[in-house]
Coordinates of C-alpha atoms in Angstrom, one line a residue:
Chain A
M1 CA 29.7 7.0 -1.7
K2 CA 32.7 8.5 0.1
K3 CA 30.4 8.8 3.4
Y4 CA 30.0 4.9 2.9
A5 CA 33.6 4.4 2.8
V6 CA 34.4 6.2 5.6
T7 CA 31.9 4.6 7.7
L8 CA 33.5 1.2 6.6
L9 CA 37.0 1.9 7.2
N10 CA 35.8 3.1 10.8
A11 CA 34.1 -0.2 11.1
L12 CA 36.9 -2.2 10.0
A13 CA 39.4 0.0 12.5
V14 CA 37.2 -0.8 15.4
F15 CA 37.3 -4.3 14.5
A16 CA 41.0 -4.5 14.1
G17 CA 41.4 -2.5 17.5
L18 CA 39.2 -5.2 19.0
L19 CA 41.3 -8.1 17.8
L20 CA 44.3 -6.7 18.9
L21 CA 43.1 -5.9 22.5
W22 CA 42.4 -9.4 22.6
Q23 CA 45.2 -10.9 21.2
G24 CA 47.1 -8.5 23.5
L25 CA 45.3 -9.6 26.8
D26 CA 46.0 -13.1 25.9
M27 CA 49.6 -12.6 25.7
L28 CA 49.7 -10.4 28.8
L29 CA 47.6 -12.7 31.3
H30 CA 48.5 -15.9 29.6
L31 CA 45.2 -17.1 29.5
P32 CA 45.1 -21.3 28.7
P33 CA 43.8 -21.4 24.9
Y34 CA 40.7 -23.4 26.2
M35 CA 39.4 -20.6 28.2
L36 CA 39.9 -17.8 25.4
P37 CA 42.0 -18.8 22.6
P38 CA 43.9 -15.6 20.6
P39 CA 42.4 -14.5 17.4
L40 CA 45.8 -15.9 15.5
A41 CA 44.7 -19.5 17.3
V42 CA 41.0 -19.1 15.8
G43 CA 42.3 -17.8 12.5
R44 CA 44.8 -21.1 12.7
A45 CA 41.8 -23.3 13.4
V46 CA 39.6 -21.7 10.5
V47 CA 42.5 -22.5 8.1
A48 CA 43.1 -26.0 9.6
R49 CA 39.4 -27.1 9.4
F50 CA 38.4 -25.3 6.8
P51 CA 36.5 -28.1 5.0
S52 CA 34.7 -29.4 7.6
L53 CA 33.9 -25.8 8.8
V54 CA 32.3 -24.9 5.0
A55 CA 30.6 -28.5 5.2
S56 CA 28.9 -27.7 8.7
L57 CA 28.2 -24.0 7.2
A58 CA 26.4 -25.6 4.1
I59 CA 24.2 -28.1 6.1
T60 CA 23.1 -25.2 8.4
S61 CA 22.4 -22.8 5.7
E62 CA 20.4 -25.5 3.6
E63 CA 18.3 -26.2 6.7
A64 CA 17.9 -22.6 7.9
A65 CA 17.0 -21.6 4.1
G66 CA 14.7 -24.6 3.7
G67 CA 12.8 -23.6 7.0
L68 CA 12.7 -20.1 6.2
V69 CA 11.3 -20.6 2.3
A70 CA 8.6 -23.3 3.6
S71 CA 7.8 -20.7 6.8
I72 CA 7.3 -18.1 3.7
V73 CA 5.1 -20.4 1.5
V74 CA 2.9 -21.5 4.2
G75 CA 2.7 -18.4 6.4
V76 CA 1.4 -16.4 3.1
L77 CA -1.2 -18.9 2.7
I78 CA -2.0 -18.7 6.4
A79 CA -2.2 -15.0 6.1
L80 CA -4.6 -15.3 3.2
L81 CA -7.1 -17.4 5.0
F82 CA -6.5 -14.7 8.3
A83 CA -7.5 -11.9 5.7
Q84 CA -10.5 -13.5 4.9
S85 CA -12.4 -12.4 8.1
R86 CA -12.1 -10.8 11.3
W87 CA -13.9 -13.7 12.7
I88 CA -11.4 -16.2 11.5
R89 CA -8.5 -13.9 12.6
R90 CA -10.1 -13.6 16.3
M91 CA -10.3 -17.4 16.4
L92 CA -7.0 -18.3 15.2
Y93 CA -4.8 -15.4 15.8
P94 CA -4.2 -16.6 19.8
Y95 CA -2.4 -19.6 18.1
T96 CA 0.1 -17.9 16.1
I97 CA 0.8 -15.8 19.5
L98 CA 1.5 -19.5 21.1
L99 CA 3.7 -20.3 18.1
Q100 CA 5.9 -17.3 19.0
T101 CA 6.0 -17.5 22.7
V102 CA 6.7 -21.3 23.2
P103 CA 10.3 -21.7 23.9
I104 CA 12.1 -23.3 20.7
V105 CA 14.5 -25.3 23.0
A106 CA 11.6 -26.9 24.6
V107 CA 9.7 -28.0 21.3
A108 CA 12.8 -28.9 19.8
P109 CA 13.3 -32.4 21.4
L110 CA 9.7 -33.2 21.0
I111 CA 10.1 -32.7 17.2
L112 CA 13.2 -34.8 17.0
M113 CA 11.1 -37.5 19.0
W114 CA 8.5 -37.3 16.4
V115 CA 10.2 -36.9 13.4
G116 CA 13.3 -38.7 14.0
P117 CA 16.9 -37.1 13.9
G118 CA 18.2 -35.7 10.8
T119 CA 17.7 -32.5 8.3
L120 CA 14.1 -32.8 8.0
S121 CA 13.4 -32.2 12.1
V122 CA 16.0 -29.7 11.8
T123 CA 14.5 -27.8 8.9
L124 CA 11.1 -28.1 10.8
V125 CA 12.4 -26.6 14.0
A126 CA 13.8 -23.6 11.7
F127 CA 10.4 -23.5 9.9
I128 CA 8.4 -23.0 12.9
I129 CA 10.3 -20.5 14.8
C130 CA 10.1 -18.3 11.5
L131 CA 6.4 -19.1 10.6
A132 CA 4.7 -16.5 13.5
P133 CA 6.4 -13.1 12.0
I134 CA 5.4 -14.2 8.5
I135 CA 1.8 -14.6 9.4
A136 CA 1.8 -11.7 11.5
N137 CA 3.1 -9.2 8.9
T138 CA 1.6 -10.4 5.8
T139 CA -1.6 -10.5 7.5
Q140 CA -1.3 -7.1 8.6
G141 CA -0.2 -6.0 5.0
L142 CA -3.3 -7.7 3.6
I143 CA -5.9 -6.2 5.7
S144 CA -4.6 -2.8 6.2
V145 CA -5.4 -1.5 2.6
E146 CA -7.5 1.9 2.6
P147 CA -10.7 1.8 2.3
N148 CA -10.9 4.3 -0.7
L149 CA -8.8 1.8 -2.7
I150 CA -11.5 -0.8 -2.1
H151 CA -14.1 1.3 -3.3
L152 CA -12.2 2.3 -6.4
F153 CA -12.0 -1.4 -7.3
L154 CA -15.6 -1.9 -6.5
M155 CA -16.7 1.1 -8.6
H156 CA -15.1 -1.1 -11.2
N157 CA -17.1 -3.9 -10.5
A158 CA -13.6 -5.9 -9.5
S159 CA -14.2 -9.4 -8.4
R160 CA -13.0 -10.7 -4.7
I161 CA -10.1 -12.4 -6.6
Q162 CA -9.0 -9.3 -8.7
I163 CA -9.3 -7.5 -5.1
L164 CA -7.2 -9.9 -3.7
T165 CA -4.6 -10.3 -6.6
R166 CA -4.4 -6.8 -7.7
L167 CA -4.8 -4.8 -4.2
R168 CA -4.4 -6.9 -1.1
L169 CA -1.4 -9.1 -2.6
P170 CA 0.8 -6.3 -3.7
H171 CA -0.2 -4.3 -0.9
A172 CA 1.2 -6.8 1.5
V173 CA 4.6 -7.4 0.1
P174 CA 6.7 -4.5 1.7
S175 CA 5.0 -6.0 5.1
L176 CA 5.6 -9.7 3.8
F177 CA 9.5 -8.4 3.6
V178 CA 9.6 -6.9 7.1
G179 CA 8.3 -10.5 8.3
I180 CA 10.9 -12.3 6.1
R181 CA 13.9 -9.8 7.5
I182 CA 13.0 -11.0 11.2
A183 CA 12.7 -14.6 10.0
A184 CA 15.7 -14.6 8.2
G185 CA 17.6 -13.7 11.3
I186 CA 16.0 -16.1 13.4
S187 CA 15.9 -19.2 10.8
V188 CA 19.8 -19.7 11.5
I189 CA 19.2 -19.7 15.4
G190 CA 16.4 -22.1 14.8
A191 CA 18.3 -24.4 12.5
I192 CA 21.3 -24.4 15.2
T193 CA 19.0 -25.0 17.9
G194 CA 17.6 -28.0 16.1
E195 CA 21.0 -29.5 15.5
L196 CA 22.0 -29.1 19.0
F197 CA 19.4 -31.7 19.5
A198 CA 19.4 -33.6 16.4
G199 CA 23.2 -34.6 16.5
S200 CA 24.4 -35.8 13.1
S201 CA 24.6 -39.4 11.6
R202 CA 28.3 -39.1 11.4
V203 CA 30.9 -37.8 13.5
G204 CA 32.3 -34.6 12.1
E205 CA 29.6 -34.4 9.4
G206 CA 26.9 -32.4 11.4
G207 CA 25.8 -28.7 11.0
L208 CA 27.2 -26.0 13.0
G209 CA 25.0 -26.8 15.9
Y210 CA 26.4 -30.0 16.3
S211 CA 30.1 -29.3 15.4
I212 CA 29.6 -26.6 18.5
L213 CA 28.3 -29.4 20.9
Y214 CA 31.3 -31.4 19.6
A215 CA 33.9 -28.8 19.7
S216 CA 33.1 -27.7 23.4
A217 CA 33.2 -31.6 24.5
Q218 CA 36.2 -31.9 23.0
L219 CA 37.6 -28.2 24.6
Q220 CA 38.4 -27.1 21.0
T221 CA 37.7 -23.8 21.9
D222 CA 39.7 -22.4 19.0
Y223 CA 37.2 -24.3 16.7
L224 CA 34.4 -23.2 18.5
F225 CA 35.1 -19.4 18.1
A226 CA 35.8 -20.3 14.3
L227 CA 32.1 -22.3 14.6
V228 CA 30.6 -19.2 16.3
L229 CA 32.0 -16.9 13.6
A230 CA 30.7 -19.3 10.9
A231 CA 27.1 -19.0 12.3
T232 CA 27.4 -15.1 12.7
V233 CA 28.3 -14.7 9.0
L234 CA 25.5 -17.0 7.8
G235 CA 23.0 -14.9 9.8
F236 CA 24.4 -11.7 8.2
A237 CA 24.6 -13.4 4.7
F238 CA 20.8 -14.0 5.1
F239 CA 20.1 -11.0 6.2
F240 CA 21.9 -9.1 3.4
L241 CA 20.5 -11.4 0.8
V242 CA 17.0 -10.4 2.2
M243 CA 17.7 -6.8 2.1
F244 CA 18.8 -7.2 -1.6
L245 CA 15.6 -9.1 -2.5
E246 CA 13.5 -6.4 -0.9
W247 CA 15.5 -3.6 -2.6
Y248 CA 15.1 -5.5 -6.2
F249 CA 11.6 -5.5 -5.8
L250 CA 10.6 -2.6 -4.0
H251 CA 13.0 0.2 -4.9
N252 CA 10.8 1.4 -7.9
W253 CA 7.6 2.0 -5.5
H254 CA 8.9 1.9 -1.9
E255 CA 10.9 4.0 -0.1
S256 CA 13.8 5.2 -2.2
A257 CA 12.5 6.9 -5.5
R258 CA 13.6 10.3 -6.6
T259 CA 10.9 12.9 -7.0
M260 CA 9.9 14.4 -10.0
T261 CA 8.4 18.1 -10.2
D262 CA 5.7 19.6 -12.0
E263 CA 7.5 21.8 -14.9
Chain B
M1 CA -28.7 25.5 -19.7
S2 CA -31.1 24.9 -22.3
T3 CA -34.2 22.7 -22.4
E4 CA -33.2 19.7 -24.5
L5 CA -30.4 18.7 -21.8
R6 CA -33.4 18.4 -19.5
V7 CA -32.6 14.4 -19.6
P8 CA -32.4 13.1 -15.8
Q9 CA -29.0 11.3 -15.1
V10 CA -29.3 11.3 -11.4
E11 CA -32.6 11.0 -9.5
L12 CA -32.9 11.0 -5.8
S13 CA -36.1 11.2 -4.4
S14 CA -37.0 11.7 -0.6
V15 CA -33.5 9.9 0.2
S16 CA -32.8 9.4 3.7
K17 CA -29.8 8.3 5.1
R18 CA -29.3 7.3 9.3
Y19 CA -25.9 6.1 10.4
A20 CA -25.4 4.8 14.1
G21 CA -28.7 6.5 15.2
T22 CA -28.0 10.1 13.8
T23 CA -29.7 11.2 10.7
V24 CA -26.8 12.3 8.3
L25 CA -29.1 13.0 5.2
Q26 CA -33.0 13.9 5.4
Q27 CA -35.4 14.0 2.6
I28 CA -33.0 14.8 -0.4
D29 CA -34.9 15.3 -3.6
L30 CA -32.3 16.4 -6.4
T31 CA -32.7 15.8 -9.9
I32 CA -29.2 16.2 -12.2
A33 CA -29.8 16.2 -15.9
K34 CA -27.5 14.9 -18.4
G35 CA -24.3 17.6 -19.0
E36 CA -25.0 19.3 -15.7
F37 CA -21.9 20.3 -13.0
V38 CA -23.4 20.0 -9.9
S39 CA -21.3 21.3 -6.9
L40 CA -22.4 20.1 -3.5
I41 CA -21.2 22.6 -0.7
G42 CA -21.9 22.9 2.9
P43 CA -19.9 22.7 6.3
S44 CA -18.9 19.6 7.7
G45 CA -21.5 17.4 8.7
C46 CA -23.9 18.3 6.0
G47 CA -23.4 14.7 4.4
K48 CA -22.0 15.9 1.1
S49 CA -19.8 12.8 1.0
T50 CA -22.4 10.5 1.8
L51 CA -24.5 11.7 -0.8
L52 CA -21.8 11.0 -3.2
K53 CA -21.3 7.4 -1.7
L54 CA -25.4 7.1 -2.3
I55 CA -24.9 7.9 -5.7
S56 CA -22.3 5.4 -6.5
G57 CA -23.6 2.8 -4.3
L58 CA -21.0 2.5 -2.1
T59 CA -23.5 3.0 0.5
N60 CA -27.2 2.4 0.7
A61 CA -30.0 4.9 1.6
T62 CA -32.0 4.1 4.7
S63 CA -35.4 5.3 2.5
G64 CA -36.0 6.7 -0.5
S65 CA -35.2 5.9 -3.9
I66 CA -31.8 6.6 -6.3
L67 CA -31.5 6.2 -9.9
V68 CA -28.7 6.5 -12.1
D69 CA -29.2 6.1 -15.6
G70 CA -32.6 4.8 -15.0
M71 CA -30.9 1.9 -12.9
T72 CA -30.1 1.3 -9.4
P73 CA -26.5 2.8 -8.6
V74 CA -24.7 -0.6 -8.2
N75 CA -26.1 -2.0 -11.9
A76 CA -25.2 1.9 -13.3
R77 CA -21.5 1.4 -12.0
E78 CA -20.1 0.9 -15.4
T79 CA -21.0 4.3 -16.3
I80 CA -20.0 6.1 -13.2
S81 CA -16.2 6.9 -12.3
Y82 CA -15.5 8.0 -8.7
I83 CA -12.6 10.5 -7.9
F84 CA -11.4 10.5 -4.4
Q85 CA -10.1 13.0 -2.2
D86 CA -6.6 11.6 -2.4
A87 CA -5.3 10.3 -5.8
T88 CA -5.7 6.6 -4.5
L89 CA -2.7 5.4 -7.2
L90 CA -1.2 1.6 -6.9
P91 CA 2.1 2.7 -5.7
W92 CA 3.6 -0.4 -7.5
R93 CA 2.2 0.5 -10.8
T94 CA 3.7 3.0 -13.4
V95 CA 1.7 6.1 -14.4
T96 CA 0.4 3.9 -17.5
S97 CA -0.5 0.9 -15.8
N98 CA -2.6 3.1 -13.0
V99 CA -4.7 4.7 -15.8
G100 CA -5.5 1.5 -17.4
L101 CA -6.7 0.2 -14.2
G102 CA -10.6 0.5 -14.7
L103 CA -10.2 -0.9 -18.3
E104 CA -8.0 -3.7 -16.7
L105 CA -10.5 -5.1 -14.0
E106 CA -13.6 -4.4 -16.4
R107 CA -11.6 -6.9 -18.6
V108 CA -11.2 -4.7 -22.0
A109 CA -8.7 -6.5 -24.3
R110 CA -4.7 -5.1 -23.8
E111 CA -4.8 -3.7 -27.4
V112 CA -7.7 -1.5 -27.0
R113 CA -6.5 -0.7 -23.2
K114 CA -3.1 0.5 -24.5
Q115 CA -4.8 2.9 -27.4
K116 CA -7.0 4.3 -24.7
V117 CA -4.5 4.8 -22.0
Q118 CA -2.1 6.4 -24.7
S119 CA -4.9 9.0 -25.8
L120 CA -5.6 9.8 -22.1
L121 CA -2.0 10.5 -21.1
E122 CA -1.7 12.8 -24.1
L123 CA -5.0 14.4 -23.3
V124 CA -4.2 15.0 -19.5
G125 CA -0.7 15.8 -20.5
L126 CA 1.1 13.0 -18.7
T127 CA 3.0 11.3 -21.6
H128 CA 6.4 12.5 -20.4
V129 CA 6.0 10.6 -17.2
A130 CA 4.0 7.5 -18.8
G131 CA 6.6 5.2 -17.3
A132 CA 7.2 7.0 -13.6
Y133 CA 5.9 5.4 -10.4
P134 CA 3.3 7.7 -8.2
R135 CA 6.3 8.4 -5.8
Q136 CA 8.2 10.5 -8.1
L137 CA 5.1 12.7 -8.9
S138 CA 4.0 15.8 -7.3
G139 CA 0.8 16.3 -5.8
G140 CA -0.7 17.8 -8.8
M141 CA 0.5 15.0 -11.1
K142 CA -0.8 12.3 -9.1
M143 CA -4.4 13.9 -9.3
R144 CA -4.0 14.3 -13.1
V145 CA -3.1 10.5 -13.0
S146 CA -6.4 9.9 -10.9
V147 CA -8.6 11.8 -13.3
A148 CA -7.1 9.9 -16.5
R149 CA -7.9 6.8 -14.8
A150 CA -11.3 8.0 -13.9
L151 CA -12.1 8.9 -17.7
A152 CA -10.3 6.1 -19.1
T153 CA -13.7 4.0 -18.9
T154 CA -15.5 6.7 -20.6
P155 CA -18.0 7.5 -17.8
R156 CA -21.2 9.3 -18.2
L157 CA -21.1 10.5 -14.4
L158 CA -18.4 11.6 -13.0
L159 CA -18.4 11.7 -9.1
M160 CA -15.5 13.8 -7.3
D161 CA -15.1 14.1 -3.6
E162 CA -12.9 17.2 -3.1
P163 CA -10.5 16.0 -5.7
F164 CA -8.4 19.0 -5.5
G165 CA -8.8 20.0 -1.7
A166 CA -5.0 18.9 -0.9
L167 CA -3.4 21.1 -3.4
D168 CA -2.0 24.5 -3.6
E169 CA -4.2 27.4 -5.0
M170 CA -2.4 27.9 -8.1
T171 CA -2.2 23.7 -9.3
R172 CA -5.9 23.7 -8.2
D173 CA -7.0 26.4 -10.6
R174 CA -5.0 25.1 -13.2
L175 CA -6.5 21.7 -12.8
N176 CA -10.0 23.3 -12.6
E177 CA -9.6 25.0 -16.2
E178 CA -8.3 21.5 -17.5
L179 CA -11.4 19.8 -16.1
L180 CA -13.5 21.8 -18.1
R181 CA -11.5 21.5 -21.2
L182 CA -12.1 17.7 -20.6
R183 CA -15.6 18.0 -20.1
A184 CA -16.2 20.2 -23.2
E185 CA -14.5 17.4 -25.1
Q186 CA -16.1 14.3 -23.6
N187 CA -19.6 15.3 -22.3
W188 CA -20.0 13.7 -19.2
T189 CA -21.8 14.8 -16.0
A190 CA -20.4 15.7 -12.6
V191 CA -21.2 15.8 -9.4
F192 CA -18.6 17.5 -7.3
V193 CA -18.2 17.9 -3.5
T194 CA -15.8 20.8 -2.4
H195 CA -15.3 23.1 0.5
S196 CA -14.0 26.1 -1.8
V197 CA -16.7 28.6 -3.0
A198 CA -14.6 29.9 -5.8
E199 CA -14.0 26.5 -7.2
A200 CA -17.5 25.4 -6.9
V201 CA -18.8 28.9 -8.8
F202 CA -15.8 28.3 -11.9
L203 CA -16.7 24.8 -12.2
S204 CA -20.6 24.4 -11.9
T205 CA -23.6 25.0 -13.7
R206 CA -25.5 24.6 -10.4
I207 CA -24.3 24.9 -6.9
I208 CA -26.3 22.8 -4.3
V209 CA -26.0 24.3 -0.8
L210 CA -26.3 21.8 2.1
A211 CA -27.1 22.5 5.8
P212 CA -25.9 20.6 8.4
T213 CA -27.7 18.3 11.2
P214 CA -29.5 16.5 9.6
G215 CA -28.1 17.1 6.5
R216 CA -30.7 18.7 3.8
I217 CA -30.5 21.1 0.6
A218 CA -30.8 24.6 2.0
Q219 CA -30.5 26.4 -1.1
E220 CA -29.9 25.7 -5.0
I221 CA -28.0 28.5 -7.0
N222 CA -27.3 28.2 -10.9
I223 CA -24.5 29.8 -12.1
N224 CA -25.1 31.0 -15.6
L225 CA -21.6 31.9 -16.7
S226 CA -20.8 31.3 -20.2
F227 CA -18.3 28.6 -21.3
P228 CA -15.5 28.1 -22.0
R229 CA -14.2 29.3 -18.7
T230 CA -11.0 30.7 -18.1
S231 CA -8.8 32.8 -15.8
V232 CA -10.5 35.8 -17.3
T233 CA -13.9 34.4 -16.1
R234 CA -12.2 34.5 -12.4
E235 CA -11.9 38.1 -12.8
S236 CA -15.1 39.0 -14.0
P237 CA -17.9 40.9 -11.9
E238 CA -20.5 38.3 -12.4
F239 CA -18.1 35.8 -10.9
E240 CA -17.4 38.1 -8.1
S241 CA -21.1 38.4 -7.5
Y242 CA -21.7 34.6 -7.8
V243 CA -19.1 34.0 -5.1
T244 CA -20.8 36.5 -2.7
Q245 CA -24.0 35.1 -3.3
V246 CA -22.9 31.6 -2.4
S247 CA -20.8 32.8 0.2
R248 CA -24.0 34.2 1.9
A249 CA -25.8 31.2 1.6
L250 CA -23.0 29.0 3.3
R251 CA -23.0 31.9 6.0
G252 CA -26.9 31.3 6.3
V253 CA -26.6 27.6 6.9
R254 CA -23.9 27.8 9.5
S255 CA -25.4 30.0 11.8
A256 CA -28.7 28.4 12.0

């Protein structure tokens, strides 16, 4: 516990140092605020425009979370299909790689064109970017079950469904979480990328991506910094939420359990 | 063993197994009577694990016939339990839930299951860790859970593939003694694969020495040590002479 506190204090000290340096440089070099606003100005922008900042944050987090949850549901279903046979995997796996390699900035305008601007298309962009890591990791977890465990189930005349629900699926949960952890980080990126193209139906009411575009066009660099900060905080929040869920579901049997000895 | 126990539990007649162009087992004739404890011992490549897989029906013979309880191995599975080299526990289940796995897969009612698991945990001495997860257990304890799980479905035939091979000698000796105690109480037939001569002599009523490439039966040795066998048995001159005899037979097949 003490060790954690020291680490945290160190991190905070470094952060404070960086802020001081930034503020100092600004004051020394007299940079114009639209180039590099001092941290105090960014802080003021956060306070002054707090309601719209929170509104943007809410929109983006809804889209990112929607895309992430949808990708988990669809990704697990696809992984279940992939786990059925090597033949299906060979045939369809290349497409998931395609999903991963195609640049999302190129696909986003297409989706907007097809689905129309708005929350749905942005969620769809986040969904697409999240799908590949979920499919890849869950499939791996489903098929990498130890042969002897399968033999054990067969010796008890287990049905295919029993092997799936009582062996393969629980065995895949840690791998699924690896996928979710990756997807959680990029879901925010996906949502913001989508918003850059989707815009907003009303001025000042879009998500973070839209507001970033708007602030940069208006040279409101202090608010732009505030938005970047908010996007970072959102990414962190997603990451830690997934970490917590992972700990909650797995701490009993995976990674961190105490050892008991024979007496 | 006395003559009234001569009812066959496992019958292999001229069983051969070829795999990827090589003959793993050639012309195996082996009858195991009810109540016997038979150990299979031999150098690696002699097909002893394959023999176990054939009896369980996890793999099929290329030729010859195998009967367990008068049935094909797959049909006899309800009467067979298999203990693997590693404990093969499900890490997301507690000890209790792991022990009950076989009963659960065979759709035994919850109340019956609960009772059976409870009595087995007591029998194997695991009551104090009933709620623990496999990660929290030592190697010996995990193996005990594995044994309890195998016995929960009240098998008539227990197939064991080097179950104590990864344990230290003291733990192994103690588990050997417990295995014999359980056998005396429950009366199953056992086929046991091992690398350890001392373990084979201590546990078995009969030892089958296998020769490699192709795997075949080289020698059978009956072990007429009286039951119950304890740590005292290990110090007896008869035990020593059996160990010598089996070791000599093993050296014979190695140099051949």
